[in-house]
Short mmCIF file of C-alpha atoms in Angstrom, two decimals:
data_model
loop_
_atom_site.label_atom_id
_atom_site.label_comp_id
_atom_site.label_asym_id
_atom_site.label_seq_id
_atom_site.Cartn_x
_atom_site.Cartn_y
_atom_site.Cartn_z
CA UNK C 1267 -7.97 -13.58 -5.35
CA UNK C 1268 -5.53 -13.27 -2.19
CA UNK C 1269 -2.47 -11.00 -3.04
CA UNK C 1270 0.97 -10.39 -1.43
CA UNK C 1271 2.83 -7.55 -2.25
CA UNK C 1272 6.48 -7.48 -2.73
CA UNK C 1273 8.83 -4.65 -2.69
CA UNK C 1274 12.01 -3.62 -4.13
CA UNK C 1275 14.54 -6.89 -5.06
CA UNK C 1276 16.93 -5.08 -6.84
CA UNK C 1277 19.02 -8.54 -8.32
CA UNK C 1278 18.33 -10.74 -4.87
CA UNK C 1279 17.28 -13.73 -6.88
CA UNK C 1280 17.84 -16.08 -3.94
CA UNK C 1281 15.42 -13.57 -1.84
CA UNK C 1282 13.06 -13.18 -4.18
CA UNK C 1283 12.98 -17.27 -5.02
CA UNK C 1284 12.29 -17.08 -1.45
CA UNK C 1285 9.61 -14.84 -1.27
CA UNK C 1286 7.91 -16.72 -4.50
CA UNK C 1287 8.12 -19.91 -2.97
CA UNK C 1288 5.75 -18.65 0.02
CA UNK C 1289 3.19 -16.87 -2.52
CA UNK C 1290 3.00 -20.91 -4.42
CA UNK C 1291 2.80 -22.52 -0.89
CA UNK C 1292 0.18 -19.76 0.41
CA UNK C 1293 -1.82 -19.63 -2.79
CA UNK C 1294 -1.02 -16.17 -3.06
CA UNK C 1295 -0.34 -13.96 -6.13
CA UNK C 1296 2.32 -11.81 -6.07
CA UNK C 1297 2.35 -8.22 -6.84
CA UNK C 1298 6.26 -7.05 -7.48
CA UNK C 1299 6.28 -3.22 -7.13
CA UNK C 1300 9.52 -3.27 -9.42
CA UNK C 1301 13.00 -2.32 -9.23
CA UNK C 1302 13.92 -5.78 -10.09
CA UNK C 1303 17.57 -5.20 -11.12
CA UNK C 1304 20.02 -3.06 -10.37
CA UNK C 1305 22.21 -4.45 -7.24
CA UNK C 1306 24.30 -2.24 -5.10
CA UNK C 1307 26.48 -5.39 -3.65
CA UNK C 1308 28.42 -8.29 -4.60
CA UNK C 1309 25.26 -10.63 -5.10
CA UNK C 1310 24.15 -10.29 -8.25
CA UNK C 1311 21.58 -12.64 -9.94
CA UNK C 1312 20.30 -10.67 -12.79
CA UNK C 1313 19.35 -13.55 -14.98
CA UNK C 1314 18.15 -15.43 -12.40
CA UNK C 1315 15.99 -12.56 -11.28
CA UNK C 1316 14.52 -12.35 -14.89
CA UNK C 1317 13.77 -15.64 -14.57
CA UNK C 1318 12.24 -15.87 -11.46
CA UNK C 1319 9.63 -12.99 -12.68
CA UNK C 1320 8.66 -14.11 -16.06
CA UNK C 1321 7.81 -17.57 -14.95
CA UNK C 1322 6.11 -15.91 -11.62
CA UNK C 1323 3.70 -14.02 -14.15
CA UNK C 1324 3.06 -17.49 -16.18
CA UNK C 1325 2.99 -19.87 -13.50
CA UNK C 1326 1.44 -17.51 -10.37
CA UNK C 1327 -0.41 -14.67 -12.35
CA UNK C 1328 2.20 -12.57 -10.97
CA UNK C 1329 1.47 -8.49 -11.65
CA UNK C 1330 4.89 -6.92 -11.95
CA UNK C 1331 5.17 -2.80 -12.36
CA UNK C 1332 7.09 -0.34 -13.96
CA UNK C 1333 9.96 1.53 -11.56
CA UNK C 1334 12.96 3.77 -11.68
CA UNK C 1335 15.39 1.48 -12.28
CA UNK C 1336 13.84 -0.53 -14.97
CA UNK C 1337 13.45 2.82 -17.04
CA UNK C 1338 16.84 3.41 -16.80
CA UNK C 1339 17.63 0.28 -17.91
CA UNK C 1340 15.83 0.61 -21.17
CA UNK C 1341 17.59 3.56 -21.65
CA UNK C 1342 20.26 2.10 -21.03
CA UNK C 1343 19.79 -0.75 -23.79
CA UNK C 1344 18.71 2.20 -26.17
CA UNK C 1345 21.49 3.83 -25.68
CA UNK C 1346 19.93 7.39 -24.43
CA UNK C 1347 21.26 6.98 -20.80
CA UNK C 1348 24.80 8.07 -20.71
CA UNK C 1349 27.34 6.50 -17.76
CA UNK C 1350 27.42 8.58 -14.79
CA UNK C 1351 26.19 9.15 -11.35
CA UNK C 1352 24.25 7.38 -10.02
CA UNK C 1353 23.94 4.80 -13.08
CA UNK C 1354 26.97 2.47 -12.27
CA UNK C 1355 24.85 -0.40 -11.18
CA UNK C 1356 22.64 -0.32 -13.97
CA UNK C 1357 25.41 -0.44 -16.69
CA UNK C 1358 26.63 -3.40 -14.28
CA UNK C 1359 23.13 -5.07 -15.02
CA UNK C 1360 23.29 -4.22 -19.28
CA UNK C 1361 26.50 -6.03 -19.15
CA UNK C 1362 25.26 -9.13 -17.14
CA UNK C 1363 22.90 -9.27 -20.38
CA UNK C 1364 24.95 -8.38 -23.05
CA UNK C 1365 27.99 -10.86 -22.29
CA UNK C 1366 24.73 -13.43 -21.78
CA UNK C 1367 22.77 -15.08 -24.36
CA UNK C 1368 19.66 -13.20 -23.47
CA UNK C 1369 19.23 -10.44 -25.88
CA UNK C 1370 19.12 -6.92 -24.25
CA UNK C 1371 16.04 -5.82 -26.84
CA UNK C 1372 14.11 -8.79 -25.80
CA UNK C 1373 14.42 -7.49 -22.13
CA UNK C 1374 13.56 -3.46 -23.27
CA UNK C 1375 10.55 -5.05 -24.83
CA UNK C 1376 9.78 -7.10 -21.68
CA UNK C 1377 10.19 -4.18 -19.15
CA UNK C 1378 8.14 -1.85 -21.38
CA UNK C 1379 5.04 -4.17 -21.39
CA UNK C 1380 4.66 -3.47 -17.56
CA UNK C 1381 1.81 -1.82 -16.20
CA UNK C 1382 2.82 1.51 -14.15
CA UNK C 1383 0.04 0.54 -11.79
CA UNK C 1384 -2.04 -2.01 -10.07
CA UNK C 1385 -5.70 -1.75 -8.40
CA UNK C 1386 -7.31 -4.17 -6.23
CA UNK C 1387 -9.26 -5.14 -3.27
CA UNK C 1388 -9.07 -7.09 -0.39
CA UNK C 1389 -11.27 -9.88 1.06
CA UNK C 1390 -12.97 -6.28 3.03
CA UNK C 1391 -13.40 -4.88 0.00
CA UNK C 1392 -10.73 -2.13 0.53
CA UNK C 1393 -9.24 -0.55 -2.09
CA UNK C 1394 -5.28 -0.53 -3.06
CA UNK C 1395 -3.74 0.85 -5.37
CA UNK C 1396 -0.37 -0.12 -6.07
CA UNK C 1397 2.71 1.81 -7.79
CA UNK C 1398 6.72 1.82 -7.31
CA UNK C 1399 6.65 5.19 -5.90
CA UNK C 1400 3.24 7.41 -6.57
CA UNK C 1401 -0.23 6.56 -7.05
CA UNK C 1402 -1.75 9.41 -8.65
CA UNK C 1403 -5.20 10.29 -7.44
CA UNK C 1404 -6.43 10.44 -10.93
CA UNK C 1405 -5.72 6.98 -12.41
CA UNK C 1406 -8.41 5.59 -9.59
CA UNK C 1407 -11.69 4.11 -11.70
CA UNK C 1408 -14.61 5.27 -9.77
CA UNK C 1409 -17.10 2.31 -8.92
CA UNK C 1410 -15.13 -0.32 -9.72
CA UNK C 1411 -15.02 -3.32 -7.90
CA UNK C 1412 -12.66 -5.86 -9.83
CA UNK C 1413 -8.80 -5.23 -10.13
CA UNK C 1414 -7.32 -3.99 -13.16
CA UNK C 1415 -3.97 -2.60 -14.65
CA UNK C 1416 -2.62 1.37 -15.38
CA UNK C 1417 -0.97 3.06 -17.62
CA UNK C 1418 0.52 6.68 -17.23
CA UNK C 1419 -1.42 8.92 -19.43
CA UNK C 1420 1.38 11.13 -20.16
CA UNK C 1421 5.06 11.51 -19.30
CA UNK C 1422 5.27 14.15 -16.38
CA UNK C 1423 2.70 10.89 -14.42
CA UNK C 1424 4.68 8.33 -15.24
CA UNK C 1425 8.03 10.19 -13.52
CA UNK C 1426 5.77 10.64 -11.20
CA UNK C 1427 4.81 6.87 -10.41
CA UNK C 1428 7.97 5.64 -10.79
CA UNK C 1429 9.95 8.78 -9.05
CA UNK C 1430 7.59 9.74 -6.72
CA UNK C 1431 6.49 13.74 -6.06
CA UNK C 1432 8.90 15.97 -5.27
CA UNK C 1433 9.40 19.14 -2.75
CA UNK C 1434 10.27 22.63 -4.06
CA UNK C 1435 13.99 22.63 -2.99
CA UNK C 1436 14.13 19.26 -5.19
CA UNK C 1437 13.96 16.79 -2.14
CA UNK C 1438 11.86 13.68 -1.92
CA UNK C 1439 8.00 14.23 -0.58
CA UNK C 1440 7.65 11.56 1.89
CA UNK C 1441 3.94 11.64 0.59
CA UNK C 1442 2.91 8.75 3.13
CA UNK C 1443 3.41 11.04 6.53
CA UNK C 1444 0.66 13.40 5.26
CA UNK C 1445 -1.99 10.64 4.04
CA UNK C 1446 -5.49 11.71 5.03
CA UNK C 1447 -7.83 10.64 7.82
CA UNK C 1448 -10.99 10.73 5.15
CA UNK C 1449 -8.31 8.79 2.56
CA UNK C 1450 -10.43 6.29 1.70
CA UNK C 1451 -8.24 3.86 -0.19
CA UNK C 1452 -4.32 2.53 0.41
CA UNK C 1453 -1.76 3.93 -1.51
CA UNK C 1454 0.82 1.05 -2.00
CA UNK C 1455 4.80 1.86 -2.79
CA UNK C 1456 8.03 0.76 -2.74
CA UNK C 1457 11.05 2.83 -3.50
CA UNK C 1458 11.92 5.06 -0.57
CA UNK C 1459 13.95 2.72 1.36
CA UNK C 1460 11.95 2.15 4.12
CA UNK C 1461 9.50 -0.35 4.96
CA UNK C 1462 6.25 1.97 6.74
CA UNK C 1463 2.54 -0.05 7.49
CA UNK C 1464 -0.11 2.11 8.56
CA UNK C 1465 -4.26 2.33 7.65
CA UNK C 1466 -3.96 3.91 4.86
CA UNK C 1467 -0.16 3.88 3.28
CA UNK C 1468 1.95 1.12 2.77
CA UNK C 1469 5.82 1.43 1.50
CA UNK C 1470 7.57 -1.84 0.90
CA UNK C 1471 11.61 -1.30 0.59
CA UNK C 1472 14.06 -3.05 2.97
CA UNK C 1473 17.41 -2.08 0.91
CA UNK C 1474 17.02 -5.47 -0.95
CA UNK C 1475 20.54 -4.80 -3.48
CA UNK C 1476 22.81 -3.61 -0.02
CA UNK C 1477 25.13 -6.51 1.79
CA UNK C 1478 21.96 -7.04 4.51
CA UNK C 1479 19.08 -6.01 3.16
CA UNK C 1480 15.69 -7.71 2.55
CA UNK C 1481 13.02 -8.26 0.09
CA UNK C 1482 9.72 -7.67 2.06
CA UNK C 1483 6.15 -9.72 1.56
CA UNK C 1484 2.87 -8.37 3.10
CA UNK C 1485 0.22 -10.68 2.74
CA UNK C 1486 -2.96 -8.20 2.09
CA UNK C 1487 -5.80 -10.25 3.49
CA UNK C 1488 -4.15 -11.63 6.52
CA UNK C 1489 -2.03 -8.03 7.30
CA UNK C 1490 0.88 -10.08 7.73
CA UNK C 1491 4.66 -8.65 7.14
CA UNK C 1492 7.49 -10.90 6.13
CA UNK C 1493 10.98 -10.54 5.40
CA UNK C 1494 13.36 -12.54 3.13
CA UNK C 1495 16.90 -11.47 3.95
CA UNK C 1496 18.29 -9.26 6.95
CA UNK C 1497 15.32 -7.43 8.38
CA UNK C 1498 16.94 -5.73 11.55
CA UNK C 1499 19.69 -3.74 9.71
CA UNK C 1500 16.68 -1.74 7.50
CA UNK C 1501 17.82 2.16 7.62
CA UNK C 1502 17.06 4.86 5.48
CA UNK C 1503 19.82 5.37 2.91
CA UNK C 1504 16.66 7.94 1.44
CA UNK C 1505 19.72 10.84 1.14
CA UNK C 1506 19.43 11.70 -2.90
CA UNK C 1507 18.30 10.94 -6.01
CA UNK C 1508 20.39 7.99 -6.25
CA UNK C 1509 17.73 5.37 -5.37
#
């Protein structure tokens, strides 16, 4: 199976229809490392985004992950995430879904079905394993050879794959500037804002959810990078815990 990878979309329906389109027309299947909702601009296509993704897993075999943002939307639709910092866009997104006549609880249930990580290989036989944030070391099966699914085995992981590690003075660890020589697999990751392609670390976020930002596509096999949107304007808005 040939894979593309697709990083944050964060509401960008019209993006992401974009970015689908190529995966049907390239025979690829698409692996979405999350943060599907959630827009920080005026283009909002929530519904159209949910859309887009549960007939990309039906019709393409799409793999869609767990992230930040999708956890705090179940919270939010539970009702344990209270308004505040940082959460304005996803109480925008609960009442996109609420004033709709797609049931919130159908959507919890949806979101909390999704794998909080992926594992392939490509047509080398390299290994990646694929995350929104963190891949931890310890979710890797040794010997296998086919791809398969993971699930967090306890809670302090799964912040950890959909937060990412953190520094001591509570910053961000920009894990993917100290990735080993002898690293022998690619860690794969969205989240951080950036979009960063080296041998053995790959982070997929071009501010998809800002007025020019982009959803990203890297076709695995053929190491190819595309963008759906504004790629040029790409910066680093990596400056708290807000993303």
């Amino acid at each position: 199976m040939t894979y593309a990878i697709i990083g944050d979309v964060h509401s960008q329906g019209k993006l992401l229809a974009q970015a689908l389109a190529h995966c049907e027309a390239n025979g690829l299947t698409p692996i979405l490392l999350g943060d599907l909702f959630d827009s920080r601009c005026d283009v909002d296509d929530t519904l159209y985004t949910r859309n887009l993704v549960m007939t990309a897993q039906r019709e393409l075999g799409a793999i869609v992950l767990n992230s930040n943002h999708q956890e705090r939307l179940v919270d939010a639709i539970s009702g344990e995430l209270e308004y505040g910092k940082y959460c304005e866009e996803t109480f925008r997104t609960l009442n996109v879904l609420v004033t709709s006549d797609v049931r919130p609880t159908d959507v919890s249930d949806w979101l909390q079905s999704l794998p909080d990580g992926f594992v392939f290989f490509d047509k080398d036989g390299l290994e990646h394993c694929c995350a929104h944030a963190y891949f931890p070391i310890q979710l890797r099966r040794k010997d296998a050879t086919e791809s398969y699914e993971v699930r967090a085995t306890d809670a302090d992981m799964k912040h950890k794959m959909v937060w990412g590690p953190y520094r001591p003075d509570g910053r961000r660890y920009h894990w993917w500037k100290h990735t080993p020589e002898r690293q022998s697999f690619v860690r794969v990751a969205g989240h951080y804002h950036i979009v960063h392609n080296e041998q053995r670390a790959l982070v997929l976020d071009a501010n998809a959810g800002y007025e020019e930002g982009a959803v990203p596509l890297y076709e695995v096999d053929n190491k190819n990078l595309v963008y759906f949107g504004e790629p040029d304007t790409i910066i680093d808005h990596d400056t708290s815990e807000a993303a």
